């Protein structure tokens, strides 16, 4: 199975400041069709996960543009340009390139 | 609006069985792959099973292979997960989630399965 490793696991951030989460995979996530199926999910306290980003850098409809994704191969990053109170929660990366789809351990973002 | 509503969770004894359901609406269910993903208390997310749109092809995580069966009724827009030989390690919130080309975009609210004597 592809192992997804996130860092940091805990991320205290001051309101209005940027935040960055790293996700590394144990194998390249480039699919045989040439696409890279790396997804970022947000799980607010007490809620189901919500997709933010797919195929590394494509933002879902309704996701604020302060969220951005980047990376390639085995190394990926989710950035929040200016953290707001509603961003508190756990962020997961997920790979869909290979079955079983696997997730990172999650990064808990909190406000300092 | 895409909606996924799970049901069927509850308390079951070790070795017991349970069937989860997921009622889907707001999209073309019969042409969409679907997943079951679980999250143990305070833990991360684990893909349990996936089923292709016509139900003919299914895949499972090693931890549930031979014990869980995923199925669907496209006429009723419903996804199922039949779980047998349950152990404490299967205790989790079970989410159904819509596949969107090697990603999962919409998730249900989840249903809690607790395996305990």
PDB file of C-alpha atoms in Angstrom:
ATOM      1  CA  UNK A   1       0.000   0.000   0.000  1.00  0.00           C
ATOM      2  CA  UNK A   2       1.084   3.586  -0.614  1.00  0.00           C
ATOM      3  CA  UNK A   3       1.955   5.223   2.697  1.00  0.00           C
ATOM      4  CA  UNK A   4       1.027   8.889   3.011  1.00  0.00           C
ATOM      5  CA  UNK A   5       2.983  10.878   5.593  1.00  0.00           C
ATOM      6  CA  UNK A   6       1.843  14.331   6.675  1.00  0.00           C
ATOM      7  CA  UNK A   7       3.722  16.964   8.627  1.00  0.00           C
ATOM      8  CA  UNK A   8       3.254  18.622  10.933  1.00  0.00           C
ATOM      9  CA  UNK A   9       0.588  16.651  12.778  1.00  0.00           C
ATOM     10  CA  UNK A  10      -0.336  19.695  14.852  1.00  0.00           C
ATOM     11  CA  UNK A  11      -0.347  23.215  13.463  1.00  0.00           C
ATOM     12  CA  UNK A  12      -1.100  26.183  15.713  1.00  0.00           C
ATOM     13  CA  UNK A  13      -1.553  29.318  13.619  1.00  0.00           C
ATOM     14  CA  UNK A  14      -2.341  32.941  14.393  1.00  0.00           C
ATOM     15  CA  UNK A  15      -5.429  34.340  12.659  1.00  0.00           C
ATOM     16  CA  UNK A  16      -4.491  36.035   9.415  1.00  0.00           C
ATOM     17  CA  UNK A  17      -1.164  34.222   9.149  1.00  0.00           C
ATOM     18  CA  UNK A  18      -0.275  31.634   6.498  1.00  0.00           C
ATOM     19  CA  UNK A  19      -0.187  27.886   7.069  1.00  0.00           C
ATOM     20  CA  UNK A  20       1.418  25.050   5.177  1.00  0.00           C
ATOM     21  CA  UNK A  21       0.946  21.279   5.385  1.00  0.00           C
ATOM     22  CA  UNK A  22       3.257  18.769   3.748  1.00  0.00           C
ATOM     23  CA  UNK A  23       2.229  15.356   2.421  1.00  0.00           C
ATOM     24  CA  UNK A  24       4.698  12.795   1.133  1.00  0.00           C
ATOM     25  CA  UNK A  25       3.895   9.480  -0.508  1.00  0.00           C
ATOM     26  CA  UNK A  26       5.994   6.314  -0.385  1.00  0.00           C
ATOM     27  CA  UNK A  27       5.612   5.906  -4.159  1.00  0.00           C
ATOM     28  CA  UNK A  28       5.066   8.245  -7.053  1.00  0.00           C
ATOM     29  CA  UNK A  29       1.417   9.222  -7.422  1.00  0.00           C
ATOM     30  CA  UNK A  30       1.655   9.675 -11.174  1.00  0.00           C
ATOM     31  CA  UNK A  31      -0.978   7.392 -12.684  1.00  0.00           C
ATOM     32  CA  UNK A  32      -0.449   5.484 -15.926  1.00  0.00           C
ATOM     33  CA  UNK A  33      -2.815   7.990 -17.552  1.00  0.00           C
ATOM     34  CA  UNK A  34      -0.373  10.796 -16.701  1.00  0.00           C
ATOM     35  CA  UNK A  35      -2.499  12.398 -13.985  1.00  0.00           C
ATOM     36  CA  UNK A  36      -1.568  12.684 -10.308  1.00  0.00           C
ATOM     37  CA  UNK A  37      -4.480  11.819  -8.064  1.00  0.00           C
ATOM     38  CA  UNK A  38      -3.685  13.661  -4.867  1.00  0.00           C
ATOM     39  CA  UNK A  39      -6.635  15.052  -2.921  1.00  0.00           C
ATOM     40  CA  UNK A  40      -6.844  17.328   0.123  1.00  0.00           C
ATOM     41  CA  UNK A  41      -9.751  17.034   2.550  1.00  0.00           C
ATOM     42  CA  UNK A  42     -10.851  19.193   5.460  1.00  0.00           C
ATOM     43  CA  UNK A  43     -12.711  17.762   8.439  1.00  0.00           C
ATOM     44  CA  UNK A  44     -14.167  20.390  10.749  1.00  0.00           C
ATOM     45  CA  UNK A  45     -14.943  19.314  14.330  1.00  0.00           C
ATOM     46  CA  UNK A  46     -17.996  17.081  14.412  1.00  0.00           C
ATOM     47  CA  UNK A  47     -18.393  17.029  10.627  1.00  0.00           C
ATOM     48  CA  UNK A  48     -17.742  14.706   7.735  1.00  0.00           C
ATOM     49  CA  UNK A  49     -14.729  15.308   5.521  1.00  0.00           C
ATOM     50  CA  UNK A  50     -15.082  17.843   2.743  1.00  0.00           C
ATOM     51  CA  UNK A  51     -12.938  17.854  -0.375  1.00  0.00           C
ATOM     52  CA  UNK A  52     -10.924  21.029  -0.949  1.00  0.00           C
ATOM     53  CA  UNK A  53      -8.447  20.146  -3.684  1.00  0.00           C
ATOM     54  CA  UNK A  54      -8.209  17.363  -6.277  1.00  0.00           C
ATOM     55  CA  UNK A  55      -5.501  16.355  -8.761  1.00  0.00           C
ATOM     56  CA  UNK A  56      -2.901  18.230  -6.702  1.00  0.00           C
ATOM     57  CA  UNK A  57      -4.002  21.784  -7.366  1.00  0.00           C
ATOM     58  CA  UNK A  58      -7.629  21.987  -8.522  1.00  0.00           C
ATOM     59  CA  UNK A  59      -9.853  23.769  -6.024  1.00  0.00           C
ATOM     60  CA  UNK A  60     -13.408  22.510  -5.569  1.00  0.00           C
ATOM     61  CA  UNK A  61     -16.344  24.816  -6.176  1.00  0.00           C
ATOM     62  CA  UNK A  62     -17.018  27.002  -3.151  1.00  0.00           C
ATOM     63  CA  UNK A  63     -13.555  26.558  -1.659  1.00  0.00           C
ATOM     64  CA  UNK A  64     -11.995  29.934  -0.818  1.00  0.00           C
ATOM     65  CA  UNK A  65      -9.041  30.919  -2.964  1.00  0.00           C
ATOM     66  CA  UNK A  66      -6.857  31.249   0.128  1.00  0.00           C
ATOM     67  CA  UNK A  67      -6.480  27.448  -0.166  1.00  0.00           C
ATOM     68  CA  UNK A  68      -3.988  26.201  -2.739  1.00  0.00           C
ATOM     69  CA  UNK A  69      -2.345  22.900  -3.521  1.00  0.00           C
ATOM     70  CA  UNK A  70       0.950  22.168  -5.212  1.00  0.00           C
ATOM     71  CA  UNK A  71       3.529  19.456  -5.715  1.00  0.00           C
ATOM     72  CA  UNK A  72       4.417  16.541  -7.915  1.00  0.00           C
ATOM     73  CA  UNK A  73       5.580  12.940  -7.800  1.00  0.00           C
ATOM     74  CA  UNK A  74       5.800  12.139  -4.097  1.00  0.00           C
ATOM     75  CA  UNK A  75       5.871  15.581  -2.505  1.00  0.00           C
ATOM     76  CA  UNK A  76       2.803  17.760  -2.041  1.00  0.00           C
ATOM     77  CA  UNK A  77       1.753  20.850  -0.098  1.00  0.00           C
ATOM     78  CA  UNK A  78      -1.489  22.478   0.992  1.00  0.00           C
ATOM     79  CA  UNK A  79      -1.199  26.183   1.725  1.00  0.00           C
ATOM     80  CA  UNK A  80      -3.620  28.551   3.390  1.00  0.00           C
ATOM     81  CA  UNK A  81      -2.633  32.126   2.615  1.00  0.00           C
ATOM     82  CA  UNK A  82      -4.404  33.717   5.590  1.00  0.00           C
ATOM     83  CA  UNK A  83      -5.943  31.464   8.219  1.00  0.00           C
ATOM     84  CA  UNK A  84      -9.487  32.245   9.347  1.00  0.00           C
ATOM     85  CA  UNK A  85     -11.366  30.892  12.360  1.00  0.00           C
ATOM     86  CA  UNK A  86     -13.501  28.610  10.156  1.00  0.00           C
ATOM     87  CA  UNK A  87     -10.355  26.790   8.991  1.00  0.00           C
ATOM     88  CA  UNK A  88      -9.970  25.006  12.325  1.00  0.00           C
ATOM     89  CA  UNK A  89     -10.088  21.258  11.875  1.00  0.00           C
ATOM     90  CA  UNK A  90      -8.095  18.301  10.597  1.00  0.00           C
ATOM     91  CA  UNK A  91      -6.648  18.204   7.099  1.00  0.00           C
ATOM     92  CA  UNK A  92      -5.988  14.950   5.288  1.00  0.00           C
ATOM     93  CA  UNK A  93      -4.201  14.188   2.057  1.00  0.00           C
ATOM     94  CA  UNK A  94      -5.387  11.171   0.112  1.00  0.00           C
ATOM     95  CA  UNK A  95      -4.016   9.318  -2.906  1.00  0.00           C
ATOM     96  CA  UNK A  96      -6.368   7.810  -5.472  1.00  0.00           C
ATOM     97  CA  UNK A  97      -3.716   6.609  -7.895  1.00  0.00           C
ATOM     98  CA  UNK A  98      -3.466   3.102  -6.484  1.00  0.00           C
ATOM     99  CA  UNK A  99      -5.938   0.834  -4.622  1.00  0.00           C
ATOM    100  CA  UNK A 100      -6.339   0.820  -1.737  1.00  0.00           C
ATOM    101  CA  UNK A 101      -6.699   4.568  -1.684  1.00  0.00           C
ATOM    102  CA  UNK A 102      -4.775   5.739   1.375  1.00  0.00           C
ATOM    103  CA  UNK A 103      -4.826   8.789   3.592  1.00  0.00           C
ATOM    104  CA  UNK A 104      -2.292  10.745   5.586  1.00  0.00           C
ATOM    105  CA  UNK A 105      -2.580  10.695   9.378  1.00  0.00           C
ATOM    106  CA  UNK A 106      -4.158  14.134   9.416  1.00  0.00           C
ATOM    107  CA  UNK A 107      -2.905  17.565  10.479  1.00  0.00           C
ATOM    108  CA  UNK A 108      -4.827  19.327  13.217  1.00  0.00           C
ATOM    109  CA  UNK A 109      -4.976  23.079  12.606  1.00  0.00           C
ATOM    110  CA  UNK A 110      -5.802  25.235  15.610  1.00  0.00           C
ATOM    111  CA  UNK A 111      -5.805  28.933  16.304  1.00  0.00           C
ATOM    112  CA  UNK A 112      -3.076  30.181  18.627  1.00  0.00           C
TER     113      UNK A 112
ATOM    114  CA  UNK B   1     -27.783  18.916  -4.364  1.00  0.00           C
ATOM    115  CA  UNK B   2     -25.761  15.761  -3.745  1.00  0.00           C
ATOM    116  CA  UNK B   3     -26.902  13.925  -0.635  1.00  0.00           C
ATOM    117  CA  UNK B   4     -25.608  10.718   0.924  1.00  0.00           C
ATOM    118  CA  UNK B   5     -27.425   9.418   3.999  1.00  0.00           C
ATOM    119  CA  UNK B   6     -26.060   6.391   5.830  1.00  0.00           C
ATOM    120  CA  UNK B   7     -28.039   4.184   8.188  1.00  0.00           C
ATOM    121  CA  UNK B   8     -27.812   0.806   9.873  1.00  0.00           C
ATOM    122  CA  UNK B   9     -25.061   1.402  12.401  1.00  0.00           C
ATOM    123  CA  UNK B  10     -25.347   0.412  16.029  1.00  0.00           C
ATOM    124  CA  UNK B  11     -24.022  -1.803  18.785  1.00  0.00           C
ATOM    125  CA  UNK B  12     -23.178  -5.378  17.829  1.00  0.00           C
ATOM    126  CA  UNK B  13     -21.425  -8.180  19.672  1.00  0.00           C
ATOM    127  CA  UNK B  14     -18.067  -9.542  18.520  1.00  0.00           C
ATOM    128  CA  UNK B  15     -18.641 -12.099  15.794  1.00  0.00           C
ATOM    129  CA  UNK B  16     -21.907 -10.483  14.827  1.00  0.00           C
ATOM    130  CA  UNK B  17     -23.158  -8.999  11.574  1.00  0.00           C
ATOM    131  CA  UNK B  18     -24.563  -5.688  10.419  1.00  0.00           C
ATOM    132  CA  UNK B  19     -25.744  -4.185   7.147  1.00  0.00           C
ATOM    133  CA  UNK B  20     -25.136  -0.538   6.414  1.00  0.00           C
ATOM    134  CA  UNK B  21     -27.107   1.391   3.812  1.00  0.00           C
ATOM    135  CA  UNK B  22     -26.435   4.660   2.035  1.00  0.00           C
ATOM    136  CA  UNK B  23     -29.266   6.454   0.247  1.00  0.00           C
ATOM    137  CA  UNK B  24     -27.983   8.644  -2.555  1.00  0.00           C
ATOM    138  CA  UNK B  25     -29.686  11.542  -4.314  1.00  0.00           C
ATOM    139  CA  UNK B  26     -28.895  14.596  -6.409  1.00  0.00           C
ATOM    140  CA  UNK B  27     -26.660  12.878  -8.950  1.00  0.00           C
ATOM    141  CA  UNK B  28     -26.603   9.982 -11.378  1.00  0.00           C
ATOM    142  CA  UNK B  29     -25.993   7.165  -8.901  1.00  0.00           C
ATOM    143  CA  UNK B  30     -26.098   4.391 -11.482  1.00  0.00           C
ATOM    144  CA  UNK B  31     -23.105   5.816 -13.363  1.00  0.00           C
ATOM    145  CA  UNK B  32     -20.958   6.578 -10.316  1.00  0.00           C
ATOM    146  CA  UNK B  33     -18.416   4.479  -8.437  1.00  0.00           C
ATOM    147  CA  UNK B  34     -18.921   4.526  -4.677  1.00  0.00           C
ATOM    148  CA  UNK B  35     -16.765   3.960  -1.601  1.00  0.00           C
ATOM    149  CA  UNK B  36     -17.102   3.019   2.034  1.00  0.00           C
ATOM    150  CA  UNK B  37     -14.529   4.745   4.249  1.00  0.00           C
ATOM    151  CA  UNK B  38     -14.238   4.276   8.001  1.00  0.00           C
ATOM    152  CA  UNK B  39     -12.808   6.332  10.830  1.00  0.00           C
ATOM    153  CA  UNK B  40     -12.112   4.730  14.198  1.00  0.00           C
ATOM    154  CA  UNK B  41     -12.657   7.017  17.228  1.00  0.00           C
ATOM    155  CA  UNK B  42      -9.977   9.708  17.266  1.00  0.00           C
ATOM    156  CA  UNK B  43      -8.201   8.107  14.329  1.00  0.00           C
ATOM    157  CA  UNK B  44      -7.672   8.754  10.653  1.00  0.00           C
ATOM    158  CA  UNK B  45      -9.535   7.637   7.531  1.00  0.00           C
ATOM    159  CA  UNK B  46      -9.317   4.185   5.958  1.00  0.00           C
ATOM    160  CA  UNK B  47     -10.804   3.072   2.654  1.00  0.00           C
ATOM    161  CA  UNK B  48     -12.765  -0.119   3.275  1.00  0.00           C
ATOM    162  CA  UNK B  49     -14.294  -0.944  -0.081  1.00  0.00           C
ATOM    163  CA  UNK B  50     -15.141   0.387  -3.520  1.00  0.00           C
ATOM    164  CA  UNK B  51     -17.704  -0.647  -6.124  1.00  0.00           C
ATOM    165  CA  UNK B  52     -17.906   0.249  -9.778  1.00  0.00           C
ATOM    166  CA  UNK B  53     -21.060   1.800 -11.218  1.00  0.00           C
ATOM    167  CA  UNK B  54     -22.649  -1.411 -12.484  1.00  0.00           C
ATOM    168  CA  UNK B  55     -21.750  -3.355  -9.346  1.00  0.00           C
ATOM    169  CA  UNK B  56     -19.770  -6.003 -11.201  1.00  0.00           C
ATOM    170  CA  UNK B  57     -16.363  -5.015  -9.869  1.00  0.00           C
ATOM    171  CA  UNK B  58     -15.571  -4.575  -6.204  1.00  0.00           C
ATOM    172  CA  UNK B  59     -12.387  -4.086  -4.197  1.00  0.00           C
ATOM    173  CA  UNK B  60     -11.661  -4.393  -0.497  1.00  0.00           C
ATOM    174  CA  UNK B  61      -9.030  -3.458   2.034  1.00  0.00           C
ATOM    175  CA  UNK B  62      -7.093  -6.515   3.240  1.00  0.00           C
ATOM    176  CA  UNK B  63      -8.417  -5.980   6.763  1.00  0.00           C
ATOM    177  CA  UNK B  64     -12.024  -6.670   5.703  1.00  0.00           C
ATOM    178  CA  UNK B  65     -11.576  -9.032   2.748  1.00  0.00           C
ATOM    179  CA  UNK B  66     -13.722 -12.134   3.143  1.00  0.00           C
ATOM    180  CA  UNK B  67     -15.815 -10.553   5.902  1.00  0.00           C
ATOM    181  CA  UNK B  68     -17.380  -7.470   4.254  1.00  0.00           C
ATOM    182  CA  UNK B  69     -19.384  -7.321   1.031  1.00  0.00           C
ATOM    183  CA  UNK B  70     -20.184  -4.119  -0.820  1.00  0.00           C
ATOM    184  CA  UNK B  71     -23.201  -4.032  -3.117  1.00  0.00           C
ATOM    185  CA  UNK B  72     -25.616  -1.581  -4.663  1.00  0.00           C
ATOM    186  CA  UNK B  73     -29.170  -1.302  -5.945  1.00  0.00           C
ATOM    187  CA  UNK B  74     -29.096   1.201  -8.783  1.00  0.00           C
ATOM    188  CA  UNK B  75     -32.875   1.107  -9.144  1.00  0.00           C
ATOM    189  CA  UNK B  76     -33.164   2.378  -5.567  1.00  0.00           C
ATOM    190  CA  UNK B  77     -30.064   4.593  -5.549  1.00  0.00           C
ATOM    191  CA  UNK B  78     -28.739   2.734  -2.538  1.00  0.00           C
ATOM    192  CA  UNK B  79     -25.304   1.476  -1.539  1.00  0.00           C
ATOM    193  CA  UNK B  80     -24.817  -1.321   0.989  1.00  0.00           C
ATOM    194  CA  UNK B  81     -22.068  -2.747   3.148  1.00  0.00           C
ATOM    195  CA  UNK B  82     -22.676  -6.177   4.617  1.00  0.00           C
ATOM    196  CA  UNK B  83     -20.340  -6.794   7.543  1.00  0.00           C
ATOM    197  CA  UNK B  84     -19.771 -10.226   9.077  1.00  0.00           C
ATOM    198  CA  UNK B  85     -17.478 -11.628  11.797  1.00  0.00           C
ATOM    199  CA  UNK B  86     -17.133  -8.198  13.343  1.00  0.00           C
ATOM    200  CA  UNK B  87     -14.372  -7.506  15.847  1.00  0.00           C
ATOM    201  CA  UNK B  88     -13.567  -4.584  18.133  1.00  0.00           C
ATOM    202  CA  UNK B  89     -11.137  -3.337  15.456  1.00  0.00           C
ATOM    203  CA  UNK B  90     -14.128  -2.672  13.175  1.00  0.00           C
ATOM    204  CA  UNK B  91     -15.535  -0.088  15.603  1.00  0.00           C
ATOM    205  CA  UNK B  92     -15.677   3.155  13.633  1.00  0.00           C
ATOM    206  CA  UNK B  93     -17.836   5.731  11.925  1.00  0.00           C
ATOM    207  CA  UNK B  94     -18.568   4.411   8.445  1.00  0.00           C
ATOM    208  CA  UNK B  95     -18.964   6.943   5.655  1.00  0.00           C
ATOM    209  CA  UNK B  96     -20.218   6.361   2.179  1.00  0.00           C
ATOM    210  CA  UNK B  97     -18.513   8.618  -0.313  1.00  0.00           C
ATOM    211  CA  UNK B  98     -18.930   9.394  -3.970  1.00  0.00           C
ATOM    212  CA  UNK B  99     -16.040   8.617  -6.281  1.00  0.00           C
ATOM    213  CA  UNK B 100     -15.076  11.338  -8.695  1.00  0.00           C
ATOM    214  CA  UNK B 101     -12.357  10.032 -10.978  1.00  0.00           C
ATOM    215  CA  UNK B 102      -9.824   8.640  -8.492  1.00  0.00           C
ATOM    216  CA  UNK B 103     -10.909  10.996  -5.755  1.00  0.00           C
ATOM    217  CA  UNK B 104     -13.835  11.163  -3.322  1.00  0.00           C
ATOM    218  CA  UNK B 105     -15.783  14.398  -3.390  1.00  0.00           C
ATOM    219  CA  UNK B 106     -19.034  14.046  -1.419  1.00  0.00           C
ATOM    220  CA  UNK B 107     -19.340  12.262   1.909  1.00  0.00           C
ATOM    221  CA  UNK B 108     -22.339  11.241   3.978  1.00  0.00           C
ATOM    222  CA  UNK B 109     -22.726  12.168   7.644  1.00  0.00           C
ATOM    223  CA  UNK B 110     -21.532   8.729   8.720  1.00  0.00           C
ATOM    224  CA  UNK B 111     -23.022   5.946  10.825  1.00  0.00           C
ATOM    225  CA  UNK B 112     -21.362   4.641  13.976  1.00  0.00           C
ATOM    226  CA  UNK B 113     -20.668   0.936  14.347  1.00  0.00           C
ATOM    227  CA  UNK B 114     -19.646  -0.217  17.820  1.00  0.00           C
ATOM    228  CA  UNK B 115     -18.485  -3.801  18.309  1.00  0.00           C
ATOM    229  CA  UNK B 116     -18.544  -4.701  21.966  1.00  0.00           C
ATOM    230  CA  UNK B 117     -19.882  -7.325  24.337  1.00  0.00           C
TER     231      UNK B 117
END
